[in-house]
Coordinates of C-alpha atoms in Angstrom, one line a residue:
Chain I
M119 CA 0.0 0.0 0.0
S120 CA 1.2 3.5 -0.5
I121 CA 0.2 7.2 -0.2
T122 CA 0.7 9.9 -2.7
V123 CA 0.6 13.6 -1.7
V124 CA 0.7 16.6 -4.0
G125 CA 1.6 20.0 -2.5
S126 CA 4.3 22.5 -1.8
I127 CA 7.9 21.8 -0.8
A128 CA 9.1 25.0 0.4
Y129 CA 11.5 27.2 2.4
D130 CA 9.9 29.0 5.2
A131 CA 10.9 32.0 7.2
V132 CA 9.2 31.8 10.4
K133 CA 9.0 34.1 13.6
T134 CA 7.4 32.9 16.8
P135 CA 7.6 34.1 20.3
F136 CA 10.2 31.5 21.0
G137 CA 12.6 32.4 18.1
E138 CA 12.9 32.7 14.4
R139 CA 14.3 30.8 11.4
E140 CA 15.3 32.6 8.3
R141 CA 15.1 29.6 5.9
M142 CA 14.0 26.3 7.0
L143 CA 12.5 23.3 5.1
G144 CA 8.7 23.6 4.9
G145 CA 5.7 23.1 2.6
A146 CA 2.5 21.1 2.9
A147 CA 3.8 18.0 1.2
T148 CA 6.9 18.0 3.2
Y149 CA 5.1 18.0 6.6
F150 CA 2.5 15.6 5.3
S151 CA 5.1 13.1 4.1
L152 CA 7.2 13.2 7.3
A153 CA 4.1 12.3 9.2
A154 CA 2.7 9.7 6.8
S155 CA 6.0 8.0 6.5
L156 CA 5.5 6.7 10.1
F157 CA 2.8 4.5 8.7
D158 CA 3.5 3.6 5.2
T159 CA 5.4 4.5 2.0
V160 CA 4.6 8.1 0.9
R161 CA 5.4 9.7 -2.4
P162 CA 5.5 13.5 -2.3
V163 CA 4.8 15.2 -5.7
G164 CA 5.9 18.7 -6.1
P165 CA 8.6 21.0 -7.7
V166 CA 11.7 22.5 -6.1
G167 CA 14.2 25.0 -7.5
G168 CA 18.0 24.7 -8.1
D169 CA 18.4 26.3 -4.8
F170 CA 17.0 23.3 -2.9
A171 CA 19.7 21.7 -0.9
D172 CA 20.7 18.1 -0.9
T173 CA 20.5 18.1 2.9
E174 CA 16.7 19.0 2.6
L175 CA 16.1 16.2 0.1
E176 CA 17.7 14.0 2.8
V177 CA 15.1 15.2 5.3
L178 CA 12.3 14.5 2.8
R179 CA 13.8 10.9 2.5
T180 CA 13.4 10.2 6.2
R181 CA 12.1 6.7 6.9
G182 CA 12.7 5.8 3.3
T183 CA 10.4 8.2 1.5
P184 CA 11.0 8.0 -2.3
T185 CA 11.5 11.4 -3.7
D186 CA 11.4 10.3 -7.5
D187 CA 8.3 12.5 -7.8
V188 CA 10.1 15.6 -6.5
Q189 CA 10.8 17.6 -9.7
I190 CA 13.9 19.6 -9.5
I191 CA 13.9 22.7 -11.9
P192 CA 17.5 23.9 -11.8
A193 CA 16.7 27.4 -13.2
G194 CA 13.9 28.0 -10.8
K195 CA 13.5 28.9 -7.3
T196 CA 11.9 26.9 -4.5
F197 CA 8.5 28.0 -3.2
F198 CA 9.1 30.5 -0.3
W199 CA 6.8 31.6 2.5
A200 CA 7.4 34.0 5.5
G201 CA 5.1 34.4 8.4
E202 CA 5.0 35.6 12.0
Y203 CA 2.9 34.3 14.9
G204 CA 1.3 36.4 17.7
W205 CA 2.1 35.8 21.3
D206 CA -0.5 33.0 21.9
L207 CA 0.4 31.4 18.5
N208 CA -3.2 31.4 17.4
S209 CA -2.8 34.3 15.1
R210 CA -0.6 34.3 12.1
E211 CA 0.4 36.9 9.6
T212 CA 1.8 36.1 6.2
L213 CA 4.7 38.4 5.4
D214 CA 5.7 37.0 2.0
T215 CA 4.8 34.4 -0.5
Q216 CA 7.0 33.7 -3.6
L217 CA 5.5 31.0 -5.9
G218 CA 8.9 30.3 -7.7
V219 CA 8.7 27.0 -9.5
F220 CA 5.1 26.6 -8.4
S221 CA 3.9 29.2 -10.7
E222 CA 4.3 27.0 -13.8
F223 CA 4.0 23.6 -12.1
E224 CA 2.3 20.9 -14.1
P225 CA 2.2 17.7 -12.1
Q226 CA 3.3 14.5 -14.0
L227 CA 3.1 11.6 -11.7
S228 CA 5.2 8.4 -11.9
E229 CA 3.5 5.1 -12.3
A230 CA 4.2 4.3 -8.6
A231 CA 2.6 7.6 -7.5
R232 CA -0.4 6.9 -9.7
D233 CA -0.9 3.5 -8.2
C234 CA -1.3 4.9 -4.6
D235 CA -3.8 3.5 -2.1
V236 CA -4.5 6.9 -0.5
L237 CA -4.2 10.2 -2.3
F238 CA -3.9 13.6 -0.5
L239 CA -4.3 16.8 -2.4
A240 CA -2.7 19.4 -0.2
N241 CA -3.5 23.0 -0.5
I242 CA -2.6 24.1 -4.1
Q243 CA -4.5 25.5 -7.1
P244 CA -7.7 23.3 -7.5
T245 CA -7.1 22.7 -11.1
L246 CA -3.7 21.0 -10.2
Q247 CA -5.5 18.9 -7.6
L248 CA -7.9 17.8 -10.3
S249 CA -5.1 17.0 -12.7
V250 CA -3.4 14.7 -10.0
L251 CA -6.7 13.1 -9.1
D252 CA -7.2 12.3 -12.8
Q253 CA -3.8 10.7 -13.2
C254 CA -4.3 8.3 -10.3
H255 CA -5.7 4.8 -10.7
G256 CA -8.7 4.9 -8.4
P257 CA -7.2 5.3 -4.9
R258 CA -9.0 3.6 -2.0
W259 CA -9.3 7.0 -0.1
T260 CA -8.9 10.5 -1.5
A261 CA -8.9 13.8 0.5
L262 CA -8.1 17.4 -0.1
D263 CA -7.1 20.6 1.8
S264 CA -7.5 24.1 0.5
M265 CA -7.4 27.7 1.8
N266 CA -9.2 31.0 1.9
Y267 CA -7.5 32.2 -1.2
W268 CA -8.8 29.4 -3.5
I269 CA -12.3 29.5 -1.9
D270 CA -12.4 33.1 -2.9
S271 CA -10.7 33.1 -6.3
A272 CA -11.3 29.6 -7.7
R273 CA -14.5 28.5 -6.0
D274 CA -16.0 26.6 -9.0
D275 CA -12.7 24.6 -9.7
L276 CA -12.5 23.9 -5.9
I277 CA -16.1 22.5 -5.8
N278 CA -15.3 20.4 -8.8
V279 CA -12.6 18.7 -6.9
I280 CA -14.6 18.5 -3.6
E281 CA -17.3 16.7 -5.5
R282 CA -14.9 13.9 -6.4
V283 CA -13.0 13.2 -3.2
D284 CA -13.9 11.1 -0.2
S285 CA -13.0 13.7 2.4
L286 CA -12.3 17.4 3.0
V287 CA -9.7 18.3 5.5
L288 CA -10.0 22.1 6.2
N289 CA -9.7 24.6 9.0
D290 CA -13.1 25.3 10.6
S291 CA -13.0 29.0 9.4
E292 CA -12.4 27.8 5.9
I293 CA -15.4 25.4 6.2
R294 CA -17.6 28.4 7.3
Q295 CA -16.2 30.5 4.4
L296 CA -16.9 27.8 1.9
T297 CA -20.4 27.2 2.9
G298 CA -21.4 30.5 4.4
K299 CA -22.8 28.7 7.4
A300 CA -22.0 29.7 11.0
S301 CA -22.7 26.4 12.4
L302 CA -19.9 23.8 11.8
A303 CA -22.6 21.0 12.0
A304 CA -24.7 22.7 9.3
A305 CA -21.7 23.5 7.2
A306 CA -20.5 20.0 7.3
R307 CA -23.9 18.7 6.3
E308 CA -23.8 20.9 3.3
I309 CA -20.4 19.6 2.2
L310 CA -21.5 16.0 2.6
A311 CA -24.4 16.8 0.3
M312 CA -21.7 17.8 -2.4
G313 CA -20.3 14.3 -2.5
P314 CA -17.6 13.7 0.2
S315 CA -18.5 11.0 2.8
S316 CA -16.7 12.9 5.5
V317 CA -15.4 16.3 6.6
I318 CA -12.6 16.8 8.9
A319 CA -12.4 20.2 10.5
K320 CA -9.1 21.3 11.9
L321 CA -9.7 23.6 14.9
G322 CA -6.0 24.4 15.7
E323 CA -5.4 24.4 19.5
Y324 CA -9.0 23.2 20.0
G325 CA -8.3 19.9 18.1
A326 CA -10.4 18.4 15.3
V327 CA -13.9 17.3 14.4
L328 CA -15.0 14.6 12.1
V329 CA -18.4 14.7 10.5
S330 CA -19.5 11.7 8.4
R331 CA -22.9 10.3 7.3
D332 CA -22.6 8.2 10.4
G333 CA -22.0 10.5 13.0
F334 CA -19.9 13.3 14.7
F335 CA -16.6 12.8 16.4
A336 CA -14.4 15.4 18.3
L337 CA -11.1 15.2 19.8
P338 CA -9.1 18.0 21.6
A339 CA -5.6 18.9 20.6
Y340 CA -3.0 17.2 22.8
P341 CA -2.3 19.6 25.8
L342 CA 1.2 21.0 25.6
E343 CA 2.8 23.4 28.0
R344 CA 4.9 25.0 25.3
V345 CA 4.2 25.4 21.6
V346 CA 7.3 26.6 19.8
D347 CA 6.2 26.7 16.1
P348 CA 2.8 25.7 14.8
T349 CA 4.0 25.8 11.2
G350 CA 2.9 22.6 9.4
A351 CA 0.7 21.3 12.2
G352 CA -2.3 21.0 9.8
D353 CA -0.4 19.1 7.2
T354 CA 1.3 16.8 9.8
F355 CA -2.2 16.1 11.1
A356 CA -3.4 15.2 7.6
G357 CA -0.3 13.0 7.1
G358 CA -1.1 11.1 10.3
V359 CA -4.8 10.7 9.4
A360 CA -3.9 9.5 5.8
G361 CA -1.0 7.4 7.1
F362 CA -3.3 5.6 9.6
I363 CA -5.8 4.8 6.9
A364 CA -3.2 3.5 4.6
S365 CA -1.9 1.3 7.4
Q366 CA -5.3 -0.4 7.6
P367 CA -5.6 -2.0 4.1
E368 CA -8.2 -4.6 5.1
A369 CA -10.4 -2.3 7.2
K370 CA -13.6 -0.6 6.0
I371 CA -13.1 3.1 6.0
D372 CA -16.0 4.0 8.2
H373 CA -16.8 6.6 10.9
G374 CA -15.0 4.4 13.5
L375 CA -11.8 4.0 11.5
L376 CA -11.7 7.7 10.6
S377 CA -12.1 8.6 14.3
T378 CA -9.0 6.6 15.2
A379 CA -7.3 8.2 12.2
V380 CA -8.1 11.6 13.6
A381 CA -6.4 10.5 16.9
Y382 CA -3.3 9.4 15.2
G383 CA -3.2 12.7 13.2
T384 CA -3.6 14.6 16.4
A385 CA -0.9 12.8 18.2
V386 CA 1.7 13.3 15.3
A387 CA 0.8 17.0 14.9
S388 CA 1.3 17.6 18.7
Y389 CA 4.9 16.7 18.3
D390 CA 5.3 18.9 15.2
V391 CA 4.6 22.1 17.1
E392 CA 7.1 21.3 19.9
E393 CA 10.1 22.5 17.8
F394 CA 10.8 24.6 14.8
G395 CA 10.0 23.3 11.3
T396 CA 10.3 19.6 10.6
D397 CA 12.9 18.9 13.4
R398 CA 10.7 17.0 15.7
V399 CA 8.7 14.9 13.4
A400 CA 11.8 13.9 11.4
R401 CA 13.1 12.0 14.4
L402 CA 9.8 10.9 15.8
T403 CA 9.2 7.2 16.6
F404 CA 6.0 5.2 16.3
D405 CA 6.1 4.4 20.0
E406 CA 6.0 8.1 20.7
V407 CA 3.0 8.4 18.6
Q408 CA 1.1 5.6 20.2
A409 CA 1.9 6.9 23.7
R410 CA 0.1 10.2 22.9
V411 CA -2.8 8.3 21.2
A412 CA -3.2 6.4 24.5
D413 CA -3.0 9.6 26.4
L414 CA -5.7 11.2 24.2
H415 CA -8.0 8.2 24.8
R416 CA -7.6 8.6 28.5
M417 CA -8.1 12.4 28.4
T418 CA -11.5 12.1 26.7
Q419 CA -13.0 9.5 28.9
F420 CA -15.8 10.1 31.2
T421 CA -18.1 7.6 33.1
H422 CA -21.7 7.8 33.1
R423 CA -23.1 8.1 36.7
S424 CA -26.6 8.0 37.8
V425 CA -27.9 11.1 39.3
Q426 CA -30.1 11.1 42.4
E427 CA -33.2 12.2 40.7
T428 CA -34.8 14.0 43.6
F429 CA -36.0 16.7 41.1
A430 CA -35.8 14.9 37.9
Chain U
M29 CA -28.0 18.8 49.9
S30 CA -28.2 22.3 48.4
I31 CA -26.4 24.8 46.2
T32 CA -26.0 28.5 46.7
V33 CA -25.0 30.8 43.9
V34 CA -24.4 34.5 44.2
G35 CA -24.3 36.6 41.1
S36 CA -26.4 38.9 38.8
I37 CA -30.1 38.6 38.3
A38 CA -30.7 40.9 35.3
Y39 CA -32.6 42.2 32.4
D40 CA -30.8 41.7 29.1
A41 CA -31.2 43.3 25.7
V42 CA -29.8 40.9 23.1
K43 CA -29.4 41.1 19.5
T44 CA -28.2 37.9 17.5
P45 CA -28.4 37.1 13.8
F46 CA -31.7 35.2 14.6
G47 CA -33.6 38.1 16.2
E48 CA -33.5 40.4 19.2
R49 CA -35.0 40.8 22.6
E50 CA -35.4 44.2 24.2
R51 CA -35.7 43.1 27.8
M52 CA -35.5 39.5 28.8
L53 CA -34.7 37.9 32.1
G54 CA -31.0 37.2 32.3
G55 CA -28.1 37.3 34.8
A56 CA -25.4 34.8 35.8
A57 CA -27.3 33.7 39.0
T58 CA -30.5 33.2 37.0
Y59 CA -29.0 31.0 34.3
F60 CA -27.0 29.0 36.9
S61 CA -30.0 28.4 39.0
L62 CA -32.2 27.2 36.1
A63 CA -29.5 24.7 35.3
A64 CA -28.7 23.6 38.8
S65 CA -32.3 23.2 39.8
L66 CA -32.4 20.2 37.4
F67 CA -30.1 18.4 40.0
D68 CA -30.8 19.8 43.5
T69 CA -32.2 22.7 45.4
V70 CA -30.4 25.9 44.5
R71 CA -30.6 29.3 46.3
P72 CA -29.9 32.3 44.1
V73 CA -28.4 35.3 46.1
G74 CA -28.7 38.7 44.5
P75 CA -30.5 42.0 44.3
V76 CA -33.3 43.1 42.0
G77 CA -35.0 46.4 41.7
G78 CA -38.7 47.5 42.0
D79 CA -38.9 47.1 38.2
F80 CA -38.4 43.2 38.5
A81 CA -41.6 41.6 37.4
D82 CA -43.4 38.9 39.4
T83 CA -43.4 36.8 36.2
E84 CA -39.7 36.8 36.2
L85 CA -39.6 35.7 39.9
E86 CA -41.8 32.8 38.7
V87 CA -39.3 31.8 36.1
L88 CA -36.6 31.9 38.9
R89 CA -38.8 29.6 40.9
T90 CA -38.8 26.9 38.2
R91 CA -38.5 23.4 39.7
G92 CA -39.1 24.8 43.2
T93 CA -36.1 27.1 43.5
P94 CA -36.5 29.2 46.7
T95 CA -36.1 32.8 46.1
D96 CA -35.8 34.0 49.8
D97 CA -32.3 35.2 49.1
V98 CA -33.3 37.3 46.2
Q99 CA -33.4 40.9 47.7
I100 CA -36.0 43.1 46.2
I101 CA -35.0 46.8 46.5
P102 CA -38.1 48.7 45.6
A103 CA -36.4 52.1 45.0
G104 CA -33.7 50.5 42.8
K105 CA -33.4 49.4 39.3
T106 CA -32.5 45.8 38.2
F107 CA -29.1 45.2 36.7
F108 CA -29.2 45.7 33.0
W109 CA -26.9 44.5 30.2
A110 CA -27.2 45.0 26.4
G111 CA -25.1 43.1 23.9
E112 CA -25.0 42.1 20.2
Y113 CA -23.5 39.0 18.6
G114 CA -21.7 38.7 15.3
W115 CA -22.7 36.5 12.5
D116 CA -21.0 33.4 13.8
L117 CA -22.2 34.0 17.3
N118 CA -18.5 33.8 18.6
S119 CA -17.9 37.5 18.9
R120 CA -20.0 39.7 21.3
E121 CA -20.0 43.4 21.8
T122 CA -21.4 44.9 25.1
L123 CA -23.4 47.9 24.2
D124 CA -24.5 48.9 27.7
T125 CA -24.1 47.9 31.4
Q126 CA -26.1 49.5 34.1
L127 CA -25.3 48.2 37.6
G128 CA -28.5 49.5 39.2
V129 CA -29.1 47.8 42.6
F130 CA -25.8 46.0 42.1
S131 CA -23.8 49.1 42.8
E132 CA -24.6 49.0 46.5
F133 CA -25.1 45.3 46.9
E134 CA -24.0 43.9 50.3
P135 CA -24.9 40.2 50.4
Q136 CA -26.6 38.9 53.5
L137 CA -27.2 35.2 53.2
S138 CA -30.0 33.3 54.9
E139 CA -29.1 30.4 57.2
A140 CA -30.3 28.1 54.5
A141 CA -28.1 29.7 51.9
R142 CA -25.1 29.6 54.3
D143 CA -25.7 25.9 54.9
C144 CA -25.0 24.9 51.3
D145 CA -23.2 21.9 50.2
V146 CA -21.9 23.5 46.9
L147 CA -21.2 27.3 46.6
F148 CA -20.8 29.0 43.3
L149 CA -19.5 32.5 43.2
A150 CA -20.6 33.8 39.7
N151 CA -18.9 36.7 38.1
I152 CA -19.2 39.7 40.5
Q153 CA -16.8 42.0 42.3
P154 CA -14.3 39.7 44.1
T155 CA -14.8 41.4 47.5
L156 CA -18.4 40.4 47.4
Q157 CA -17.5 36.9 46.4
L158 CA -15.2 36.8 49.4
S159 CA -18.0 38.0 51.7
V160 CA -20.3 35.3 50.5
L161 CA -17.6 32.7 51.0
D162 CA -17.0 33.9 54.5
Q163 CA -20.7 33.7 55.4
C164 CA -20.9 30.0 54.3
H165 CA -20.4 27.2 56.8
G166 CA -17.7 25.2 54.9
P167 CA -19.4 24.0 51.7
R168 CA -18.1 20.7 50.3
W169 CA -17.2 22.2 47.0
T170 CA -16.7 25.9 46.1
A171 CA -16.0 27.4 42.6
L172 CA -15.8 30.9 41.1
D173 CA -16.2 32.6 37.8
S174 CA -14.9 36.1 37.0
M175 CA -14.1 38.3 33.9
N176 CA -11.5 40.4 32.2
Y177 CA -12.8 43.5 34.0
W178 CA -12.0 42.1 37.5
I179 CA -8.7 40.5 36.4
D180 CA -7.6 44.0 35.3
S181 CA -9.1 46.2 38.0
A182 CA -9.2 44.0 41.2
R183 CA -6.5 41.5 40.6
D184 CA -5.4 41.2 44.2
D185 CA -8.9 40.7 45.6
L186 CA -9.6 38.2 42.9
I187 CA -6.4 36.2 43.7
N188 CA -7.5 36.2 47.4
V189 CA -10.7 34.5 46.6
I190 CA -9.0 32.1 44.0
E191 CA -6.7 31.0 46.8
R192 CA -9.7 29.8 48.9
V193 CA -11.9 28.0 46.4
D194 CA -11.8 24.4 45.1
S195 CA -12.2 25.3 41.4
L196 CA -12.0 28.1 38.9
V197 CA -14.4 28.1 36.1
L198 CA -13.3 30.6 33.5
N199 CA -13.2 31.3 29.8
D200 CA -9.9 30.3 28.3
S201 CA -9.0 33.8 27.2
E202 CA -9.5 35.0 30.9
I203 CA -7.3 32.1 32.1
R204 CA -4.6 33.3 29.7
Q205 CA -5.2 37.0 30.8
L206 CA -5.0 36.0 34.5
T207 CA -1.7 34.1 34.2
G208 CA 0.0 35.7 31.2
K209 CA 0.6 32.2 29.8
A210 CA -0.3 31.4 26.2
S211 CA -0.5 27.7 26.9
L212 CA -3.7 26.6 28.6
A213 CA -1.9 23.7 30.2
A214 CA 0.8 25.9 31.6
A215 CA -1.8 28.5 32.7
A216 CA -3.8 25.9 34.5
R217 CA -0.7 24.6 36.3
E218 CA -0.1 28.1 37.6
I219 CA -3.6 28.4 38.9
L220 CA -3.4 25.0 40.6
A221 CA -0.3 26.2 42.4
M222 CA -2.4 29.1 43.8
G223 CA -4.7 26.8 45.7
P224 CA -7.7 25.4 43.7
S225 CA -7.5 21.7 43.0
S226 CA -9.0 22.1 39.6
V227 CA -9.5 24.6 36.8
I228 CA -12.4 24.3 34.3
A229 CA -11.8 26.3 31.1
K230 CA -14.8 27.3 29.1
L231 CA -14.0 27.3 25.3
G232 CA -17.4 28.5 24.0
E233 CA -18.1 26.5 20.8
Y234 CA -15.1 24.4 21.3
G235 CA -16.3 22.9 24.6
A236 CA -14.6 22.8 27.8
V237 CA -11.4 21.5 29.4
L238 CA -10.9 20.3 33.0
V239 CA -7.4 20.4 34.6
S240 CA -6.9 18.9 38.0
R241 CA -3.9 17.6 39.9
D242 CA -4.8 14.2 38.6
G243 CA -5.0 15.0 35.0
F244 CA -6.5 16.6 31.9
F245 CA -10.0 16.1 30.4
A246 CA -11.5 17.8 27.4
L247 CA -15.0 17.6 26.0
P248 CA -16.3 19.3 22.8
A249 CA -19.4 21.4 22.8
Y250 CA -22.6 19.5 21.7
P251 CA -22.8 20.0 17.9
L252 CA -25.8 22.1 17.0
E253 CA -27.1 23.0 13.5
R254 CA -28.4 26.4 14.8
V255 CA -27.3 28.5 17.8
V256 CA -29.9 31.2 18.4
D257 CA -28.6 33.0 21.5
P258 CA -25.3 32.0 23.3
T259 CA -26.3 34.4 26.3
G260 CA -26.0 32.6 29.6
A261 CA -24.3 29.5 28.1
G262 CA -21.3 29.7 30.5
D263 CA -23.5 30.2 33.6
T264 CA -25.8 27.4 32.5
F265 CA -22.7 25.2 32.1
A266 CA -21.5 26.1 35.5
G267 CA -24.9 25.4 36.9
G268 CA -24.9 21.9 35.4
V269 CA -21.4 21.2 36.7
A270 CA -22.2 22.4 40.2
G271 CA -25.7 20.6 40.1
F272 CA -24.2 17.4 39.2
I273 CA -21.6 17.5 41.9
A274 CA -24.3 18.3 44.5
S275 CA -26.3 15.3 43.2
Q276 CA -23.4 13.1 44.2
P277 CA -23.2 13.6 48.0
E278 CA -21.5 10.4 48.8
A279 CA -18.9 10.5 46.0
K280 CA -15.4 11.8 46.3
I281 CA -15.0 15.0 44.2
D282 CA -12.1 13.7 42.1
H283 CA -11.0 14.0 38.5
G284 CA -13.4 11.4 37.3
L285 CA -16.4 13.0 39.0
L286 CA -15.5 16.4 37.8
S287 CA -15.2 15.0 34.2
T288 CA -18.8 13.7 34.3
A289 CA -19.9 17.0 35.9
V290 CA -18.4 18.7 32.8
A291 CA -20.4 16.4 30.5
Y292 CA -23.6 17.4 32.4
G293 CA -22.7 21.0 32.2
T294 CA -22.1 20.8 28.5
A295 CA -25.4 19.0 27.9
V296 CA -27.4 21.7 29.8
A297 CA -25.6 24.5 28.2
S298 CA -26.3 23.1 24.7
Y299 CA -30.0 23.5 25.3
D300 CA -29.6 27.1 26.6
V301 CA -28.3 28.4 23.3
E302 CA -31.0 26.9 21.2
E303 CA -33.5 29.7 22.1
F304 CA -33.4 33.2 23.4
G305 CA -32.7 33.8 27.1
T306 CA -34.0 31.3 29.7
D307 CA -36.8 29.9 27.6
R308 CA -35.3 26.5 26.7
V309 CA -33.7 25.7 30.1
A310 CA -36.8 26.7 32.0
R311 CA -38.7 23.8 30.4
L312 CA -35.8 21.4 30.1
T313 CA -36.3 17.9 31.4
F314 CA -33.7 15.7 33.0
D315 CA -34.3 13.0 30.4
E316 CA -33.3 15.5 27.7
V317 CA -30.1 16.3 29.6
Q318 CA -29.2 12.7 30.0
A319 CA -29.8 12.0 26.3
R320 CA -27.2 14.6 25.2
V321 CA -24.8 13.3 27.9
A322 CA -25.0 9.9 26.2
D323 CA -24.6 11.5 22.8
L324 CA -21.4 13.3 24.0
H325 CA -20.1 10.1 25.3
R326 CA -20.6 8.4 22.0
M327 CA -19.2 11.4 20.0
T328 CA -15.9 11.2 21.9
Q329 CA -15.1 7.5 21.6
F330 CA -12.5 6.1 19.5
T331 CA -11.1 2.6 19.4
H332 CA -7.4 1.7 19.6
R333 CA -6.3 -0.3 16.6
S334 CA -3.1 -1.8 16.0
V335 CA -1.1 -0.4 13.1
Q336 CA 0.7 -2.7 10.7
E337 CA 4.2 -1.6 11.8
T338 CA 6.0 -2.0 8.4
F339 CA 7.9 1.1 9.2
A340 CA 7.6 1.5 12.9

C-alpha cells in the first residue's frame, strides 16, 4: 500500500515568540510526508528549484520516503513563505509568498505515484489537484485541503474537486467560508451533500472534528505546556490521518476508522509544534505516537453516573 | 444537599443574527439556578429592583427554586446588560451595562443559603465573592467565575478568593489573561499552584477543558445546527457542573467525578443556546439532559487499533 501527496515543498521564514528561522524546510507536502512515513510509503509530488539543498532532500527521505516525484527545476526557485505568529500562537500573519517554481508547475506523476492506495491533495490550485486526481488509478481513499485564497478566487474549480474526493480536511474557518454557514454541523452537512462522505475540521489548538454520514466525532488537541512553532501542524495532522488509513488496508473506511485516524493525526501533529519546522517529526518514533494516542484516549473518557433524581 | 449561587439577576437586551429581545430575564445567577435546579435545590443570592416583574420571579422559581435570598430593593433598578453577537455568534459586543441595585449590593445570606453543600461565586466583584464565601459554613465544593474587568481592576482581591476555592471556572481567554501564559496547560498549572484543585476552562463553541492535579480532560461542545442566542451558556454550564456535583453527596470529588460533571454542564448549556434567554432551560427535562450526555459520550469515543508496523 502507498500514499501519494501533492503540494508545496518550500523554504519558510518563521518568527514565533520562541525564536525565528530565516530559511527552513517547509511546505505542505513535506510536513504531510514526514508524518505519513511513520505509517506507510509516501510519495511527495511537487517542484523545487535549483536552490533546494541536498540536505533538505535527505530530510524528505526520512524513513525511506522515495523522492522520485520531486521535480527539480535547476533554473527555478523553491516556493518561499514567510510568516509571523502572535504571542499566543493562534494568530498568524503572512509576510511574504513567492511561488517560484510553483507558478508553472504541471504535475506529472510516476506510475508508482499513480498507483497509490491513499491520495492527499494538499493546499494548491484546485485545477492542479484535479489533474493529479485524474492521473491516479482509483485510490481507495482521497482527501483534499485548501485555503481561503482558493475558496475566494477559484471556487468553481474547488467545488469540482470536492465533488470527487472522499473527504475534505479544512480549518473550521475555511469550512464556514466555503459554505457561508456559521454552524460547523450545518456547514459539514452541506459539504456531505456535495459528495464527500466525511469532513474533517481542523480547529488548531482546539483539536479536530470529524463529521461523516454516520456521526460526529471530536477530539481535543494534545495539551502542551509549550508550543514553539505551529507551522505545518495541519499538514502533519493530515499526514497522520492518511497514514493511519493506509496502514489499515483490510479495514472498512467508516466513521470508527476515521475517528481513530483523527487521533493518530492529532498525536503526530502535537509533536510537530514542539520544535521549529520539521525537526521534531523527522526524528519521531512510532512508539512516541502511540503513547500520545493512548493519552488522548484517557483524556477524553468520562463515566456515566446515575444522578439522584430528587428533582428529575 | 443544596447549592448556593451569588451573582447577577438581570434584564438583558440581546441582538443575535436570529432576532432580538429588548428586555428579557438574564443574569449569571439566573442561568446558573435554572440549570442547577435540574439536579438539586439551588438558592440564588442577588438583588433586583422594584422594576423586577413577578413573572420573572416565577421563572426563577422553576423546579421549586427558593427565592428567599433574592433581595428586592423597591427604589432601585435591576441590573441591565445589552449586547450584540456577530454572524457566527463567537464575537460579542457589550453595548450597555447599568449596575442599578448591584452598585450598593452587600450580600446577607439566609441560614439556609449559608448551609449549602456546593457554593458557586458567579462573576461579580471579588470582595463580594469573598464576603459570601466567609458567610458560608464550609461548603463541600466551592468554585468561582470572573471576567476580564476584575482581572484587570481588582486582581489582588480576585487572587484572594481564588486561593480559597476548590475550582476556577473561566473562559480560556480569561485564564490566559490571569496568568499571562499562552498555553492553557501551563496557565492551569499556575492556577493549581495558587490553591484550587481544579480549573475548568470554558472554550465556547469548542467545549470545555478540566485540569486537575490528577489529569486533563477535554470535551467538545454539543454540535448544533443552529445556535440562536449564546447568552448565559457559560453560567448554564457552571450550573450543570455544580448541580451534578451536588447530586453526588457520597462521591469523592475527584478528576473522574468532575469529568462527568463537565459532561452534564455541557449538555445543559447546549440547550440554553437553542432559544433566546432562559426559555429553553426553564422547560428542560432531566431525560433530555441525559440523552445529550449519552450523545457526548458516543461522540468522543475512538477505538485503539493496531497499526501494521511495516515502518514502525
